[in-house]
Short mmCIF file of C-alpha atoms in Angstrom, two decimals:
data_model
loop_
_atom_site.label_atom_id
_atom_site.label_comp_id
_atom_site.label_asym_id
_atom_site.label_seq_id
_atom_site.Cartn_x
_atom_site.Cartn_y
_atom_site.Cartn_z
CA MET A 1 102.87 47.82 -37.55
CA PHE A 2 100.62 49.53 -35.60
CA LYS A 3 97.84 48.98 -37.86
CA THR A 4 98.48 45.19 -38.22
CA LEU A 5 98.60 44.94 -34.30
CA PHE A 6 94.88 46.55 -33.99
CA LYS A 7 93.68 44.94 -36.79
CA ARG A 8 95.06 41.13 -34.94
CA LYS A 9 93.77 42.84 -31.47
CA ASN A 10 90.40 43.08 -33.26
CA SER A 11 90.06 40.03 -34.75
CA SER A 12 91.19 38.42 -30.96
CA ALA A 13 88.93 40.20 -29.70
CA LYS A 14 86.44 39.53 -32.28
CA SER A 15 87.16 36.11 -31.65
CA SER A 16 87.16 36.02 -28.07
CA GLY A 17 83.46 37.68 -27.79
CA ARG A 18 82.00 34.37 -30.48
CA LYS A 19 83.75 32.59 -27.46
CA MET A 20 81.29 34.31 -24.88
CA ASN A 21 78.56 34.37 -26.88
CA SER A 22 78.65 30.78 -26.66
CA TRP A 23 79.66 30.27 -23.51
CA GLN A 24 76.27 32.26 -22.83
CA LYS A 25 73.80 30.64 -24.94
CA GLN A 26 75.04 26.99 -23.24
CA ALA A 27 74.88 28.40 -20.06
CA LEU A 28 71.77 29.87 -21.11
CA ARG A 29 70.38 26.82 -22.35
CA GLN A 30 71.18 25.48 -19.42
CA ARG A 31 68.78 27.47 -17.33
CA ILE A 32 65.83 27.45 -19.94
CA ILE A 33 65.79 23.37 -19.92
CA ALA A 34 65.84 24.03 -15.66
CA ILE A 35 63.38 26.89 -15.93
CA VAL A 36 61.41 24.49 -17.94
CA GLY A 37 61.60 22.05 -15.93
CA GLY A 38 60.58 23.11 -13.04
CA VAL A 39 57.57 24.57 -14.49
CA THR A 40 57.30 21.52 -16.05
CA ILE A 41 57.10 19.99 -12.20
CA LEU A 42 54.96 22.58 -10.75
CA ALA A 43 52.47 22.41 -13.47
CA VAL A 44 52.17 18.75 -12.73
CA VAL A 45 51.95 19.37 -8.59
CA THR A 46 49.29 22.05 -9.66
CA MET A 47 47.38 19.75 -11.93
CA LEU A 48 47.35 16.87 -8.90
CA ILE A 49 46.84 19.61 -6.57
CA SER A 50 43.89 21.03 -8.44
CA GLY A 51 42.50 17.52 -9.21
CA TRP A 52 42.64 16.48 -5.61
CA PHE A 53 40.59 19.54 -4.45
CA PHE A 54 38.10 19.80 -7.12
CA GLY A 55 37.88 15.82 -7.60
CA GLN A 56 38.01 14.75 -3.56
CA TYR A 57 38.52 17.66 -1.39
CA LEU A 58 35.80 19.66 -2.68
CA PRO A 59 32.95 16.58 -3.28
CA VAL A 60 33.95 14.32 -0.68
CA ASP A 61 36.84 15.34 2.24
CA ARG A 62 35.24 18.69 2.99
CA HIS A 63 31.35 17.67 3.94
CA LYS A 64 33.37 14.54 5.91
CA ARG A 65 34.80 17.29 8.23
CA VAL A 66 31.37 18.98 9.20
CA THR A 67 29.69 18.69 12.14
CA VAL A 68 26.67 16.32 11.64
CA ILE A 69 25.93 15.07 15.29
CA GLU A 70 26.20 16.82 18.28
CA VAL A 71 25.60 15.20 22.08
CA SER A 72 26.76 16.42 25.58
CA GLY A 73 29.24 19.26 24.50
CA GLN A 74 31.12 16.16 21.94
CA LYS A 75 31.10 16.49 18.37
CA PHE A 76 30.65 14.03 15.27
CA ASN A 77 31.57 14.42 11.72
CA MET A 78 30.10 13.57 8.35
CA GLY A 79 33.56 10.81 7.84
CA TYR A 80 32.91 9.62 11.69
CA TYR A 81 29.06 8.45 10.76
CA ILE A 82 30.10 7.47 7.16
CA ASP A 83 32.16 4.96 8.91
CA ALA A 84 29.27 4.42 11.22
CA LEU A 85 27.29 3.14 8.81
CA ARG A 86 29.78 0.73 7.21
CA GLY A 87 29.61 -0.80 10.97
CA TYR A 88 26.19 -1.10 11.63
CA ASN A 89 25.37 -2.15 7.37
CA GLN A 90 28.42 -5.02 7.43
CA LEU A 91 27.05 -6.39 11.30
CA TYR A 92 23.52 -6.16 10.81
CA LEU A 93 23.05 -5.73 7.05
CA GLU A 94 25.68 -8.40 5.63
CA GLY A 95 26.80 -5.44 3.38
CA ASN A 96 23.81 -4.72 1.61
CA SER A 97 23.93 -1.36 0.75
CA GLN A 98 21.06 -0.78 -0.33
CA LEU A 99 19.40 -1.16 2.89
CA LEU A 100 21.63 1.62 4.22
CA PRO A 101 18.78 4.37 4.41
CA TYR A 102 15.93 2.54 6.43
CA ILE A 103 19.53 2.76 9.16
CA LEU A 104 20.48 5.73 8.80
CA ASP A 105 18.39 7.12 11.58
CA MET A 106 18.64 4.48 14.28
CA THR A 107 22.32 5.27 13.69
CA VAL A 108 22.16 8.73 14.70
CA GLN A 109 20.84 7.32 17.88
CA ASN A 110 23.13 4.63 18.88
CA ILE A 111 25.90 7.46 18.32
CA GLN A 112 24.21 9.49 20.84
CA GLN A 113 23.73 6.68 22.66
CA PHE A 114 27.00 5.68 22.69
CA VAL A 115 28.15 9.39 24.60
CA LEU A 116 25.64 8.24 27.27
CA VAL A 117 26.08 4.50 27.66
CA ARG A 118 30.07 5.65 28.00
CA ASP A 119 29.86 8.39 31.00
CA GLY A 120 26.99 6.66 32.75
CA ALA A 121 29.14 3.81 32.75
CA ALA A 122 31.92 5.24 34.45
CA LYS A 123 30.27 6.85 36.58
CA LEU A 124 29.37 3.56 37.77
CA GLY A 125 32.54 2.16 37.12
CA ILE A 126 32.31 0.11 34.44
CA LYS A 127 34.43 0.03 31.37
CA VAL A 128 36.05 -1.38 28.86
CA SER A 129 39.31 -2.66 27.86
CA ASN A 130 41.42 -1.74 24.13
CA ALA A 131 41.87 -5.67 24.18
CA GLU A 132 38.60 -6.17 24.56
CA ILE A 133 37.45 -3.89 22.08
CA ASP A 134 40.00 -5.54 19.71
CA LYS A 135 39.53 -8.95 20.21
CA LEU A 136 36.08 -8.54 19.12
CA ARG A 137 36.41 -6.27 16.08
CA ARG A 138 38.92 -9.18 14.95
CA ALA A 139 36.15 -11.79 15.62
CA TYR A 140 33.76 -9.76 13.40
CA PHE A 141 36.65 -9.06 10.60
CA LEU A 142 35.61 -5.45 10.96
CA PRO A 143 37.91 -1.88 10.51
CA ARG A 144 39.71 0.05 12.71
CA SER A 145 37.73 3.22 12.24
CA GLN A 146 36.94 5.11 15.40
CA ALA A 147 33.37 4.65 14.94
CA VAL A 148 33.64 0.66 14.47
CA ARG A 149 35.80 0.82 18.08
CA ASP A 150 32.80 2.74 19.56
CA ILE A 151 30.12 0.84 18.21
CA LEU A 152 32.03 -2.69 20.05
CA GLU A 153 32.75 -0.39 22.75
CA MET A 154 28.79 0.63 23.79
CA ALA A 155 27.69 -3.30 22.88
CA LEU A 156 30.39 -4.47 25.41
CA LEU A 157 29.53 -1.70 27.93
CA SER A 158 25.61 -2.69 27.63
CA GLU A 159 26.79 -6.55 28.43
CA LYS A 160 28.91 -5.46 31.81
CA LEU A 161 26.19 -2.60 32.78
CA GLN A 162 24.01 -5.88 32.59
CA ASP A 163 25.17 -8.70 34.06
CA GLU A 164 27.53 -6.74 36.81
CA HIS A 165 24.73 -3.91 37.69
CA PHE A 166 21.73 -4.24 36.61
CA GLY A 167 22.01 -8.00 37.78
CA PRO A 168 22.31 -8.21 40.50
CA GLN A 169 19.36 -5.85 41.04
CA VAL A 170 16.88 -9.07 40.35
CA PRO A 171 15.52 -10.27 43.22
CA ASP A 172 15.45 -14.32 43.54
CA SER A 173 12.39 -14.71 44.15
CA GLY A 174 8.89 -12.86 44.26
CA ASP A 175 5.18 -12.09 43.58
CA THR A 176 3.81 -13.65 39.96
CA ARG A 177 0.76 -13.09 38.28
CA ASP A 178 -0.63 -15.43 35.65
CA VAL A 179 -2.40 -13.87 33.27
CA ILE A 180 -5.30 -13.37 29.68
CA ALA A 181 -5.35 -10.46 27.65
CA ILE A 182 -6.83 -8.79 24.95
CA PHE A 183 -6.40 -5.58 22.92
CA LEU A 184 -8.92 -3.81 21.91
CA GLU A 185 -9.57 -0.47 19.54
CA SER A 186 -12.05 0.65 22.67
CA GLN A 187 -14.16 0.97 25.07
CA ARG A 188 -17.62 -0.35 22.73
CA GLN A 189 -15.63 -3.05 21.17
CA LEU A 190 -14.49 -3.90 24.78
CA GLU A 191 -18.40 -4.01 25.89
CA SER A 192 -19.11 -6.23 22.93
CA ILE A 193 -16.29 -8.49 24.11
CA LYS A 194 -17.72 -9.02 27.89
CA ALA A 195 -21.24 -9.28 26.44
CA GLN A 196 -19.80 -12.17 24.36
CA LEU A 197 -17.74 -14.08 26.95
CA ASN A 198 -20.65 -13.51 29.37
CA ALA A 199 -23.04 -15.82 26.89
CA GLY A 200 -19.96 -18.20 27.32
CA ALA A 201 -18.12 -17.46 23.92
CA ASP A 202 -14.17 -18.76 24.52
CA PHE A 203 -11.76 -16.48 25.91
CA ALA A 204 -8.24 -17.34 23.67
CA GLU A 205 -11.01 -17.55 20.49
CA LEU A 206 -11.96 -14.37 20.58
CA ALA A 207 -8.14 -13.07 21.83
CA ALA A 208 -6.58 -14.85 17.94
CA LEU A 209 -9.86 -12.76 16.40
CA PHE A 210 -9.70 -9.33 17.48
CA SER A 211 -6.83 -8.43 19.36
CA LEU A 212 -4.85 -5.98 17.87
CA ASP A 213 -1.68 -7.17 19.82
CA SER A 214 0.45 -9.70 18.19
CA THR A 215 1.27 -11.43 21.32
CA THR A 216 -1.76 -11.88 22.31
CA SER A 217 -3.93 -12.94 19.25
CA GLY A 218 -0.75 -15.57 18.63
CA ASN A 219 -1.23 -16.97 22.09
CA GLY A 220 -4.76 -17.12 22.39
CA GLY A 221 -4.30 -14.02 24.78
CA ALA A 222 -2.62 -15.48 26.95
CA LEU A 223 0.46 -14.37 28.74
CA GLY A 224 1.82 -16.64 31.07
CA LEU A 225 2.69 -16.65 34.86
CA HIS A 226 5.43 -13.45 35.35
CA ALA A 227 7.11 -11.34 37.56
CA ASN A 228 5.72 -7.28 38.25
CA GLY A 229 7.36 -5.27 35.76
CA VAL A 230 7.65 -8.18 33.00
CA PHE A 231 4.70 -7.55 31.62
CA ASP A 232 5.40 -4.04 30.32
CA TYR A 233 8.86 -5.26 29.08
CA GLN A 234 6.82 -8.42 27.14
CA LEU A 235 4.15 -5.64 25.76
CA GLY A 236 5.78 -2.40 25.34
CA THR A 237 3.63 -0.88 27.39
CA ALA A 238 3.59 1.85 30.90
CA GLY A 239 1.34 1.06 33.87
CA PHE A 240 0.12 -2.01 32.92
CA ASP A 241 2.03 -3.81 35.53
CA ASP A 242 1.01 -1.96 38.65
CA ALA A 243 -3.13 -2.42 37.21
CA ILE A 244 -2.46 -6.38 36.68
CA PHE A 245 -0.76 -7.01 40.15
CA GLU A 246 -3.68 -4.53 42.01
CA LEU A 247 -6.32 -6.80 40.57
CA GLU A 248 -7.67 -9.13 42.76
CA PRO A 249 -7.71 -13.06 40.39
CA GLY A 250 -10.98 -14.31 38.84
CA VAL A 251 -11.91 -10.61 38.05
CA TRP A 252 -12.08 -8.41 34.84
CA GLY A 253 -10.13 -5.08 34.64
CA THR A 254 -9.20 -2.77 32.31
CA PHE A 255 -6.52 -0.96 31.42
CA ASP A 256 -6.55 2.61 29.02
CA ASP A 257 -3.80 2.33 26.61
CA ALA A 258 -3.59 5.79 24.68
CA ASP A 259 0.70 5.48 23.58
CA ARG A 260 0.09 1.45 22.57
CA SER A 261 0.47 1.34 18.50
CA LYS A 262 -2.47 -1.24 16.66
CA GLN A 263 -2.74 -2.10 12.71
CA GLY A 264 -6.15 -0.53 11.68
CA GLY A 265 -7.18 2.97 12.03
CA TYR A 266 -10.90 4.87 9.86
CA TRP A 267 -11.05 7.36 8.17
CA LEU A 268 -13.42 10.83 7.35
CA ILE A 269 -12.80 12.25 4.16
CA LYS A 270 -13.89 15.24 2.60
CA ILE A 271 -14.28 15.95 -1.05
CA ILE A 272 -12.87 19.36 -1.47
CA GLU A 273 -13.12 19.88 -5.58
CA ARG A 274 -13.07 17.01 -8.93
CA ASN A 275 -11.31 17.49 -12.35
CA GLU A 276 -13.98 18.96 -15.07
CA ASP A 277 -14.41 15.27 -16.54
CA ASN A 278 -14.73 14.09 -13.16
CA SER A 279 -11.87 11.12 -12.77
CA LEU A 280 -10.43 12.86 -10.56
CA ALA A 281 -11.02 14.13 -6.91
CA HIS A 282 -9.07 16.10 -5.05
CA VAL A 283 -9.18 14.94 -1.20
CA SER A 284 -8.57 15.87 2.48
CA GLY A 285 -9.02 13.47 5.19
CA ILE A 286 -8.41 12.11 9.41
CA LEU A 287 -7.37 9.72 10.24
CA LEU A 288 -9.04 8.48 14.04
CA GLY A 289 -7.68 5.18 15.87
CA SER A 290 -11.53 3.98 16.57
CA ILE A 291 -14.97 3.87 15.00
CA GLU A 292 -16.27 5.42 18.62
CA GLU A 293 -13.56 8.28 17.72
CA ALA A 294 -14.63 9.03 14.39
CA GLU A 295 -17.97 8.42 14.66
CA GLU A 296 -18.43 11.45 17.73
CA ILE A 297 -15.91 13.51 15.40
CA LYS A 298 -18.02 12.98 12.24
CA ALA A 299 -20.83 14.32 14.01
CA ARG A 300 -19.20 17.27 16.04
CA LEU A 301 -18.36 17.90 11.62
CA ASP A 302 -21.97 17.36 10.60
CA ALA A 303 -22.95 19.86 13.74
CA GLY A 304 -20.74 22.43 11.75
CA GLU A 305 -17.19 22.41 13.32
CA ASP A 306 -14.49 23.18 11.21
CA PHE A 307 -12.90 19.83 8.94
CA ASP A 308 -8.96 21.55 9.27
CA THR A 309 -9.01 22.28 12.55
CA LEU A 310 -10.53 18.54 13.96
CA ALA A 311 -7.89 17.47 11.72
CA LYS A 312 -5.42 19.59 13.06
CA GLU A 313 -6.35 18.32 16.92
CA TYR A 314 -7.30 14.60 16.03
CA SER A 315 -5.80 13.24 12.97
CA GLN A 316 -2.92 10.75 13.12
CA LYS A 317 -1.73 11.50 10.13
CA LEU A 318 -0.89 14.74 8.75
CA ASN A 319 1.65 15.83 6.64
CA ASP A 320 3.98 18.25 7.48
CA MET A 321 3.48 20.74 4.85
CA SER A 322 0.10 19.40 3.56
CA GLY A 323 -1.77 18.54 6.98
CA ALA A 324 -4.62 16.56 6.10
CA ASP A 325 -5.16 17.03 2.39
CA LEU A 326 -4.10 13.94 0.62
CA GLY A 327 -4.14 15.08 -2.82
CA TRP A 328 -5.73 13.50 -5.56
CA VAL A 329 -7.40 10.46 -5.58
CA SER A 330 -8.13 8.58 -9.30
CA ALA A 331 -10.14 5.45 -9.61
CA ALA A 332 -6.65 3.23 -10.00
CA ASP A 333 -5.31 4.38 -6.53
CA SER A 334 -5.47 1.98 -4.26
CA ASP A 335 -6.71 3.52 -1.34
CA VAL A 336 -9.94 2.30 0.66
CA PHE A 337 -11.56 5.88 0.47
CA LYS A 338 -11.49 5.78 -3.68
CA ASP A 339 -15.03 4.83 -3.79
CA PHE A 340 -16.11 7.44 -1.55
CA ALA A 341 -14.20 9.82 -3.25
CA MET A 342 -14.81 8.44 -6.88
CA ASP A 343 -18.83 8.51 -6.09
CA THR A 344 -19.98 11.53 -8.35
CA SER A 345 -23.16 11.39 -6.46
CA ASN A 346 -20.68 12.67 -3.36
CA PRO A 347 -20.28 16.02 -4.46
CA VAL A 348 -18.15 18.71 -3.34
CA GLY A 349 -17.86 19.32 0.26
CA THR A 350 -19.28 16.16 1.31
CA VAL A 351 -17.70 13.94 4.50
CA SER A 352 -18.01 9.99 4.52
CA SER A 353 -19.00 8.20 6.95
CA PRO A 354 -15.89 6.37 8.73
CA ILE A 355 -14.32 4.33 6.57
CA LYS A 356 -11.35 1.65 7.91
CA ASP A 357 -8.31 1.13 6.95
CA ALA A 358 -6.43 -2.38 7.37
CA SER A 359 -3.04 -0.83 6.47
CA GLN A 360 -2.68 2.05 8.42
CA THR A 361 -0.48 2.39 11.94
CA THR A 362 -3.09 4.12 14.87
CA THR A 363 -2.27 4.14 18.88
CA GLY A 364 -4.42 3.97 21.19
CA GLY A 365 -6.45 1.07 22.90
CA VAL A 366 -8.00 -0.62 25.61
CA TRP A 367 -6.56 -4.03 27.54
CA LEU A 368 -9.26 -6.51 28.89
CA PHE A 369 -7.89 -8.85 31.17
CA LYS A 370 -8.13 -10.99 33.75
CA VAL A 371 -5.58 -12.52 36.80
CA LEU A 372 -6.10 -16.45 36.60
CA SER A 373 -3.95 -16.66 39.92
CA SER A 374 -1.71 -15.04 41.89
CA GLU A 375 1.59 -16.55 44.08
CA ILE A 376 5.33 -16.12 45.20
CA ALA A 377 7.74 -18.15 42.94
CA ASP A 378 11.41 -18.30 42.35
CA THR A 379 12.59 -15.67 39.24
CA THR A 380 12.97 -17.63 35.85
CA GLU A 381 15.02 -16.99 34.21
CA GLU A 382 12.88 -15.54 31.51
CA ASP A 383 11.29 -13.05 33.59
CA ARG A 384 15.27 -12.09 34.73
CA ASP A 385 16.56 -11.56 31.48
CA TYR A 386 13.00 -9.62 31.06
CA LEU A 387 13.54 -7.71 34.26
CA ILE A 388 17.20 -6.53 33.73
CA GLY A 389 16.33 -5.20 30.17
CA LYS A 390 13.86 -3.32 31.52
CA PHE A 391 16.40 -2.07 34.38
CA PHE A 392 18.82 -1.04 31.57
CA ASN A 393 15.91 0.75 29.35
CA ASP A 394 15.06 2.52 32.52
CA TRP A 395 18.36 4.03 33.17
CA MET A 396 18.52 4.67 29.27
CA SER A 397 15.70 6.29 29.74
CA GLU A 398 16.97 8.45 32.76
CA LEU A 399 19.90 9.77 30.14
CA GLN A 400 18.94 10.76 27.25
CA GLU A 401 15.65 12.11 29.22
CA ALA A 402 18.94 14.89 31.42
CA ALA A 403 20.99 15.16 27.94
CA ALA A 404 17.50 15.75 25.62
CA ASP A 405 19.28 19.69 25.43
CA THR A 406 22.42 18.21 24.52
CA MET A 407 21.06 16.12 21.18
CA ILE A 408 21.86 17.59 18.13
CA ASN A 409 21.36 16.23 14.09
CA HIS A 410 22.20 18.34 12.19
CA LEU A 411 21.93 16.05 9.22
CA ASP A 412 19.01 16.88 5.89
CA THR A 413 18.07 15.35 3.01
CA GLU A 414 20.67 15.99 1.28
CA LYS A 415 23.75 14.95 4.07
CA ARG A 416 21.76 12.03 4.51
CA ALA A 417 22.37 11.60 0.40
CA PHE A 418 25.52 11.89 1.17
CA ALA A 419 26.17 9.63 3.28
CA VAL A 420 24.30 6.67 2.41
CA ALA A 421 26.78 7.54 -0.88
CA GLN A 422 29.43 7.58 0.75
CA ALA A 423 29.02 4.80 2.47
CA SER A 424 28.21 2.64 -0.13
CA ARG A 425 31.13 2.50 -1.75
#
């Protein structure tokens, strides 16, 4: 009996053990499924995060957070700069992304000027509302980015400043002068033009032929009748107005304008070395603004002064890395000095006579002008616009000068390329 009972109990226990193992296996299976599912989800999430991190954050988002512009203690990151580029692209370039490289510097300057205009206008009690900004944004179908809003705010503030602050400063009437003028490269050329005028030559014809200023060459030297302050703004000069209004009518006057840009210059070229078959010449160059200056520097070189030293002091075209070194020239190049460089009768070390190059831009020249008449007259709408623009620009120049030490541009070649690539998308 005990043996039979024992066998039953033992058999029952074995049966009971098999059922427990089955339940445990089922529970374990469910746990494994849950764990595997969790691991799978985690893996997917990890892959997504990893893809975003390596595909978006590292190459893009991280760079967008980098500060690239500073002004008056305010910082603007790459993302803001890219949005500003897109805004200006839409406003000025009609969405032509290929032209973006040409507005990189302008965009930096405008971002800096926005801070100055906004803060300066606030001190004058001039502001614009969000409603005004939104209305203008919708009119041009522009995105809602902060950079775009700031672009529009600066435009609206500039308009209000000119209408409400600088406009009232323009007098209703005042002293005016009717002036003719011609811009020449040097005093020597000016004396030559005066001699031709004294001999009976027509001023308008001479201005059309010789003036290095597009305004006076295009209209025969006639600047018209304008108020004091307009001539500087009209011609992009500084101090010319003062010279005009100090001169008696009917008398020829002159005004040296060292900062005025003009088309044309003169090279002095030095041959440094040639290759074995004389098919290439290595040259250095000094670019000067007038034949007169070029001849003076050539005389100093002939007297034994150092070429590179004079280049650093006088040349209007120097490379940051190579200085006056212009590299190697061949007969196939378009440089105007190639004929001198490739002429094997000019030995290594020879310096050329002045070579004119109309393709180069140089600064400096002299104005020959005459006041035809003087009168008190009402301020014309054209002069009013000129003077308002002048007052505004003078105000901006003062703000920029005061904030010059606070304006920092961190954009390098790599960052500029990144900005163009992102703004093009």
